[in-house]
mmCIF file of C-alpha atoms in Angstrom:
data_model
loop_
_atom_site.group_PDB
_atom_site.id
_atom_site.type_symbol
_atom_site.label_atom_id
_atom_site.label_comp_id
_atom_site.label_asym_id
_atom_site.label_seq_id
_atom_site.Cartn_x
_atom_site.Cartn_y
_atom_site.Cartn_z
ATOM 1 C CA GLU T 1 15.717 -12.927 -3.960
ATOM 2 C CA ALA T 2 15.159 -10.863 -6.135
ATOM 3 C CA GLY T 3 12.163 -8.018 -5.150
ATOM 4 C CA VAL T 4 9.879 -5.717 -7.190
ATOM 5 C CA ALA T 5 11.761 -4.044 -10.052
ATOM 6 C CA GLN T 6 10.246 -0.652 -10.917
ATOM 7 C CA SER T 7 11.514 2.118 -13.579
ATOM 8 C CA PRO T 8 12.633 5.083 -13.851
ATOM 9 C CA ARG T 9 12.711 5.948 -10.326
ATOM 10 C CA TYR T 10 11.852 9.427 -11.016
ATOM 11 C CA LYS T 11 10.008 10.922 -13.410
ATOM 12 C CA ILE T 12 9.031 14.802 -14.530
ATOM 13 C CA ILE T 13 6.125 15.666 -17.606
ATOM 14 C CA GLU T 14 4.368 18.529 -18.598
ATOM 15 C CA LYS T 15 0.870 18.407 -18.348
ATOM 16 C CA ARG T 16 -0.523 16.444 -21.592
ATOM 17 C CA GLN T 17 2.465 14.517 -22.053
ATOM 18 C CA SER T 18 2.484 11.015 -21.751
ATOM 19 C CA VAL T 19 4.346 8.763 -19.226
ATOM 20 C CA ALA T 20 5.644 4.814 -20.054
ATOM 21 C CA PHE T 21 6.357 2.695 -15.813
ATOM 22 C CA TRP T 22 7.753 -0.268 -15.581
ATOM 23 C CA CYS T 23 7.946 -3.517 -13.299
ATOM 24 C CA ASN T 24 9.293 -6.904 -12.800
ATOM 25 C CA PRO T 25 7.516 -9.001 -10.030
ATOM 26 C CA ILE T 26 8.991 -11.156 -7.881
ATOM 27 C CA SER T 27 10.056 -14.949 -9.980
ATOM 28 C CA GLY T 28 6.761 -17.310 -9.433
ATOM 29 C CA HIS T 29 4.613 -14.352 -8.685
ATOM 30 C CA ALA T 30 1.253 -15.016 -10.679
ATOM 31 C CA THR T 31 -0.637 -11.835 -8.791
ATOM 32 C CA LEU T 32 0.673 -7.745 -9.855
ATOM 33 C CA TYR T 33 -1.208 -5.258 -8.260
ATOM 34 C CA TRP T 34 -0.111 -1.412 -9.599
ATOM 35 C CA TYR T 35 -1.638 1.605 -6.860
ATOM 36 C CA GLN T 36 -1.205 5.448 -6.638
ATOM 37 C CA GLN T 37 0.119 6.831 -3.837
ATOM 38 C CA ILE T 38 -0.288 10.916 -2.825
ATOM 39 C CA LEU T 39 1.902 12.305 -0.637
ATOM 40 C CA GLY T 40 0.026 12.201 2.685
ATOM 41 C CA GLN T 41 -2.206 9.294 1.250
ATOM 42 C CA GLY T 42 -2.423 5.626 1.090
ATOM 43 C CA PRO T 43 -1.994 3.669 -1.132
ATOM 44 C CA LYS T 44 -5.545 2.993 -4.111
ATOM 45 C CA LEU T 45 -5.013 0.536 -5.913
ATOM 46 C CA LEU T 46 -5.322 0.934 -9.896
ATOM 47 C CA ILE T 47 -5.520 -2.326 -11.032
ATOM 48 C CA GLN T 48 -4.579 -5.952 -10.553
ATOM 49 C CA PHE T 49 -3.616 -9.468 -12.675
ATOM 50 C CA GLN T 50 -3.385 -12.388 -11.779
ATOM 51 C CA ASN T 51 -1.213 -13.348 -14.637
ATOM 52 C CA ASN T 52 -1.826 -11.914 -18.028
ATOM 53 C CA GLY T 53 -5.320 -10.923 -16.333
ATOM 54 C CA VAL T 54 -7.450 -8.368 -14.815
ATOM 55 C CA VAL T 55 -8.967 -8.421 -11.788
ATOM 56 C CA ASP T 56 -9.633 -5.378 -10.466
ATOM 57 C CA ASP T 57 -9.801 -2.639 -12.265
ATOM 58 C CA SER T 58 -12.368 -0.215 -11.195
ATOM 59 C CA GLN T 59 -10.698 2.484 -9.855
ATOM 60 C CA LEU T 60 -8.544 2.953 -13.435
ATOM 61 C CA PRO T 61 -9.579 5.863 -15.049
ATOM 62 C CA LYS T 62 -9.201 3.734 -18.621
ATOM 63 C CA ASP T 63 -9.675 7.656 -20.114
ATOM 64 C CA ARG T 64 -6.343 8.142 -19.490
ATOM 65 C CA PHE T 65 -3.916 5.668 -17.820
ATOM 66 C CA SER T 66 -4.035 1.824 -19.071
ATOM 67 C CA ALA T 67 -2.395 -1.265 -17.852
ATOM 68 C CA GLU T 68 -0.925 -4.261 -19.427
ATOM 69 C CA ARG T 69 0.470 -7.800 -18.788
ATOM 70 C CA LEU T 70 2.094 -9.103 -21.464
ATOM 71 C CA LYS T 71 3.245 -13.034 -20.935
ATOM 72 C CA GLY T 72 1.411 -12.497 -17.586
ATOM 73 C CA VAL T 73 5.551 -11.346 -16.245
ATOM 74 C CA ASP T 74 7.236 -7.521 -16.549
ATOM 75 C CA SER T 75 3.653 -5.363 -16.310
ATOM 76 C CA THR T 76 3.606 -0.445 -17.638
ATOM 77 C CA LEU T 77 1.548 1.642 -16.719
ATOM 78 C CA LYS T 78 0.574 3.988 -19.644
ATOM 79 C CA ILE T 79 -0.549 7.637 -18.266
ATOM 80 C CA GLN T 80 -1.628 9.602 -21.519
ATOM 81 C CA PRO T 81 -1.661 12.421 -21.303
ATOM 82 C CA ALA T 82 -1.067 13.273 -17.739
ATOM 83 C CA LYS T 83 -2.606 16.564 -15.563
ATOM 84 C CA LEU T 84 -1.778 17.847 -12.842
ATOM 85 C CA GLU T 85 -3.222 15.918 -9.726
ATOM 86 C CA ASP T 86 -1.176 12.530 -11.261
ATOM 87 C CA SER T 87 1.651 13.686 -9.630
ATOM 88 C CA ALA T 88 2.498 10.896 -7.235
ATOM 89 C CA VAL T 89 4.914 7.321 -6.362
ATOM 90 C CA TYR T 90 3.722 4.826 -8.662
ATOM 91 C CA LEU T 91 3.487 1.525 -6.573
ATOM 92 C CA CYS T 92 4.851 -2.098 -7.944
ATOM 93 C CA ALA T 93 3.504 -4.346 -6.282
ATOM 94 C CA SER T 94 4.127 -8.356 -7.232
ATOM 95 C CA SER T 95 1.700 -11.249 -4.420
ATOM 96 C CA LEU T 96 2.461 -15.709 -5.095
ATOM 97 C CA SER T 97 -1.306 -15.527 -5.116
ATOM 98 C CA GLY T 98 -4.675 -13.527 -5.512
ATOM 99 C CA ARG T 99 -5.687 -15.322 -1.969
ATOM 100 C CA ALA T 100 -6.628 -13.215 1.169
ATOM 101 C CA GLY T 101 -3.061 -13.701 3.357
ATOM 102 C CA ASN T 102 -0.830 -14.234 0.899
ATOM 103 C CA GLU T 103 1.979 -11.301 1.676
ATOM 104 C CA GLN T 104 2.405 -7.936 -1.031
ATOM 105 C CA PHE T 105 5.664 -7.004 -1.821
ATOM 106 C CA PHE T 106 6.213 -3.402 -2.780
ATOM 107 C CA GLY T 107 8.597 -2.705 -5.339
ATOM 108 C CA PRO T 108 11.374 1.243 -5.014
ATOM 109 C CA GLY T 109 8.373 3.159 -6.862
ATOM 110 C CA THR T 110 8.624 6.080 -9.963
ATOM 111 C CA ARG T 111 7.478 8.551 -8.495
ATOM 112 C CA LEU T 112 6.195 11.048 -10.838
ATOM 113 C CA THR T 113 6.244 15.300 -11.506
ATOM 114 C CA VAL T 114 3.787 16.466 -13.771
ATOM 115 C CA LEU T 115 4.017 20.454 -14.194
ATOM 116 C CA GLN W 1 -17.027 7.817 5.165
ATOM 117 C CA LYS W 2 -13.701 6.839 4.548
ATOM 118 C CA GLU W 3 -14.234 3.473 3.758
ATOM 119 C CA VAL W 4 -10.946 2.744 5.542
ATOM 120 C CA GLU W 5 -10.307 5.498 8.032
ATOM 121 C CA GLN W 6 -6.760 6.509 10.141
ATOM 122 C CA ASN W 7 -6.152 9.833 12.437
ATOM 123 C CA SER W 8 -3.028 12.128 10.272
ATOM 124 C CA GLY W 9 -1.266 12.283 13.409
ATOM 125 C CA PRO W 10 1.323 12.856 14.568
ATOM 126 C CA LEU W 11 1.837 9.987 16.546
ATOM 127 C CA SER W 12 4.707 11.791 18.954
ATOM 128 C CA VAL W 13 5.788 8.786 21.525
ATOM 129 C CA PRO W 14 8.940 9.181 23.786
ATOM 130 C CA GLU W 15 11.699 6.231 23.566
ATOM 131 C CA GLY W 16 10.474 3.147 25.467
ATOM 132 C CA ALA W 17 6.764 3.912 25.699
ATOM 133 C CA ILE W 18 3.884 2.183 24.202
ATOM 134 C CA ALA W 19 2.516 3.264 20.461
ATOM 135 C CA SER W 20 0.011 2.516 20.617
ATOM 136 C CA LEU W 21 -2.214 3.195 16.761
ATOM 137 C CA ASN W 22 -5.707 2.446 15.758
ATOM 138 C CA CYS W 23 -7.567 1.917 12.214
ATOM 139 C CA THR W 24 -10.798 2.202 12.244
ATOM 140 C CA TYR W 25 -13.543 0.272 8.600
ATOM 141 C CA SER W 26 -16.905 0.173 7.643
ATOM 142 C CA ASP W 27 -17.138 -3.094 5.384
ATOM 143 C CA ARG W 28 -18.252 -5.765 8.070
ATOM 144 C CA GLY W 29 -16.945 -8.450 5.448
ATOM 145 C CA SER W 30 -13.136 -7.062 5.093
ATOM 146 C CA GLN W 31 -11.672 -10.261 6.120
ATOM 147 C CA SER W 32 -8.295 -9.592 6.002
ATOM 148 C CA PHE W 33 -6.059 -6.735 7.922
ATOM 149 C CA PHE W 34 -2.748 -5.878 7.561
ATOM 150 C CA TRP W 35 -0.488 -3.366 9.028
ATOM 151 C CA TYR W 36 1.764 -1.663 6.729
ATOM 152 C CA ARG W 37 5.240 -0.131 8.085
ATOM 153 C CA GLN W 38 6.551 3.064 5.974
ATOM 154 C CA TYR W 39 9.470 5.210 5.914
ATOM 155 C CA SER W 40 9.707 8.591 3.933
ATOM 156 C CA GLY W 41 10.862 8.061 0.668
ATOM 157 C CA LYS W 42 10.429 4.379 0.866
ATOM 158 C CA SER W 43 8.105 1.883 0.239
ATOM 159 C CA PRO W 44 5.464 0.283 2.017
ATOM 160 C CA GLU W 45 6.244 -2.918 3.538
ATOM 161 C CA LEU W 46 4.264 -5.651 6.191
ATOM 162 C CA ILE W 47 4.604 -5.678 9.326
ATOM 163 C CA MET W 48 1.460 -7.514 10.800
ATOM 164 C CA PHE W 49 -1.580 -9.585 9.494
ATOM 165 C CA ILE W 50 -4.589 -10.353 11.366
ATOM 166 C CA TYR W 51 -7.328 -12.573 10.561
ATOM 167 C CA SER W 52 -9.288 -13.395 13.721
ATOM 168 C CA ASN W 53 -10.769 -11.358 16.279
ATOM 169 C CA GLY W 54 -8.335 -11.138 19.606
ATOM 170 C CA ASP W 55 -4.713 -10.381 19.847
ATOM 171 C CA LYS W 56 -1.826 -11.505 18.500
ATOM 172 C CA GLU W 57 1.961 -10.404 18.653
ATOM 173 C CA ASP W 58 5.228 -10.554 17.308
ATOM 174 C CA GLY W 59 8.221 -9.393 18.664
ATOM 175 C CA ARG W 60 7.747 -5.763 20.639
ATOM 176 C CA PHE W 61 4.289 -5.677 17.966
ATOM 177 C CA THR W 62 0.978 -6.773 18.888
ATOM 178 C CA ALA W 63 -2.332 -6.565 16.981
ATOM 179 C CA GLN W 64 -5.289 -6.166 18.422
ATOM 180 C CA LEU W 65 -9.246 -7.197 15.749
ATOM 181 C CA ASN W 66 -12.761 -6.628 16.794
ATOM 182 C CA LYS W 67 -14.908 -7.068 14.294
ATOM 183 C CA ALA W 68 -17.463 -6.381 16.374
ATOM 184 C CA SER W 69 -16.390 -2.960 16.671
ATOM 185 C CA GLN W 70 -14.891 -3.511 13.456
ATOM 186 C CA TYR W 71 -11.276 -1.786 14.673
ATOM 187 C CA VAL W 72 -7.805 -2.798 14.321
ATOM 188 C CA SER W 73 -4.780 -1.488 16.129
ATOM 189 C CA LEU W 74 -1.194 -1.877 16.301
ATOM 190 C CA LEU W 75 0.405 -1.451 19.702
ATOM 191 C CA ILE W 76 4.353 -0.952 19.732
ATOM 192 C CA ARG W 77 6.251 -2.144 22.486
ATOM 193 C CA ASP W 78 9.196 -0.506 23.880
ATOM 194 C CA SER W 79 9.783 2.021 21.087
ATOM 195 C CA GLN W 80 12.321 3.266 19.632
ATOM 196 C CA PRO W 81 13.800 5.881 17.585
ATOM 197 C CA SER W 82 14.456 3.263 14.279
ATOM 198 C CA ASP W 83 9.940 2.974 14.135
ATOM 199 C CA SER W 84 9.632 6.552 13.807
ATOM 200 C CA ALA W 85 7.870 5.520 10.120
ATOM 201 C CA THR W 86 4.204 6.323 8.873
ATOM 202 C CA TYR W 87 1.309 2.690 9.467
ATOM 203 C CA LEU W 88 -0.640 2.474 7.212
ATOM 204 C CA CYS W 89 -4.118 0.290 8.371
ATOM 205 C CA ALA W 90 -4.852 -1.433 4.700
ATOM 206 C CA VAL W 91 -7.779 -3.909 4.338
ATOM 207 C CA SER W 92 -8.790 -6.628 2.729
ATOM 208 C CA GLN W 93 -12.309 -6.900 0.925
ATOM 209 C CA GLY W 94 -11.815 -10.835 -1.739
ATOM 210 C CA ALA W 95 -9.697 -11.326 -3.513
ATOM 211 C CA GLN W 96 -6.344 -9.846 -1.647
ATOM 212 C CA LYS W 97 -8.266 -6.389 -2.961
ATOM 213 C CA LEU W 98 -6.147 -4.135 -0.505
ATOM 214 C CA VAL W 99 -7.370 -0.822 0.613
ATOM 215 C CA PHE W 100 -5.249 0.583 2.560
ATOM 216 C CA GLY W 101 -5.838 4.079 5.470
ATOM 217 C CA GLN W 102 -4.113 7.218 5.070
ATOM 218 C CA GLY W 103 -1.206 6.357 7.599
ATOM 219 C CA THR W 104 -0.271 7.816 10.468
ATOM 220 C CA ARG W 105 2.481 9.497 11.262
ATOM 221 C CA LEU W 106 4.528 7.793 14.564
ATOM 222 C CA THR W 107 7.574 10.211 15.904
ATOM 223 C CA ILE W 108 9.400 8.004 18.772
ATOM 224 C CA ASN W 109 11.765 11.078 20.352
ATOM 225 C CA PRO W 110 14.467 9.675 22.039
#
């Protein structure tokens, strides 16, 4: 079974530029998550989708971050404009459903460096 | 007060010994508790989850939960160098939203 796919794996941009990340979850997984992991910290949930609807985006900085999950499969996360403090690894995860106990499987992540 | 707190370490344990990792959480309504392992430069992978008070064992790993004390721990028996990683405690606060601690860096010394 293929895992969660993410691209690109690495991205370096200058502040105020825009960037987009892509995620393809495990086939059949209805729930998709985007996390931000700053060096030395645990992952922080940015947004959770159930199929193509948003379940939780309470920690998404909506003035600069946006995410979509068209057709309930792939998802993109965009940052515009980027700030220095956005330097982090962006992890995508998916689970079979959003119910408690369903394991979240993480992709390899995209390491973003903002100069 | 952070929602999920862990000692960031590093925790150094000799090979073959028991490694003990601890986590406290602030939300009494938390329902599910998870331990993830994250190797340097890799993504987190689930080791164990626990819902009920008491112990849950899986091979060399034992998770312990005490809801009254809002405390969850992970014991690793017969520690191996391959266990060297950062261990993340995560707490579910409904709808499978996970709140992670900052992680404890564990080093097993041969």
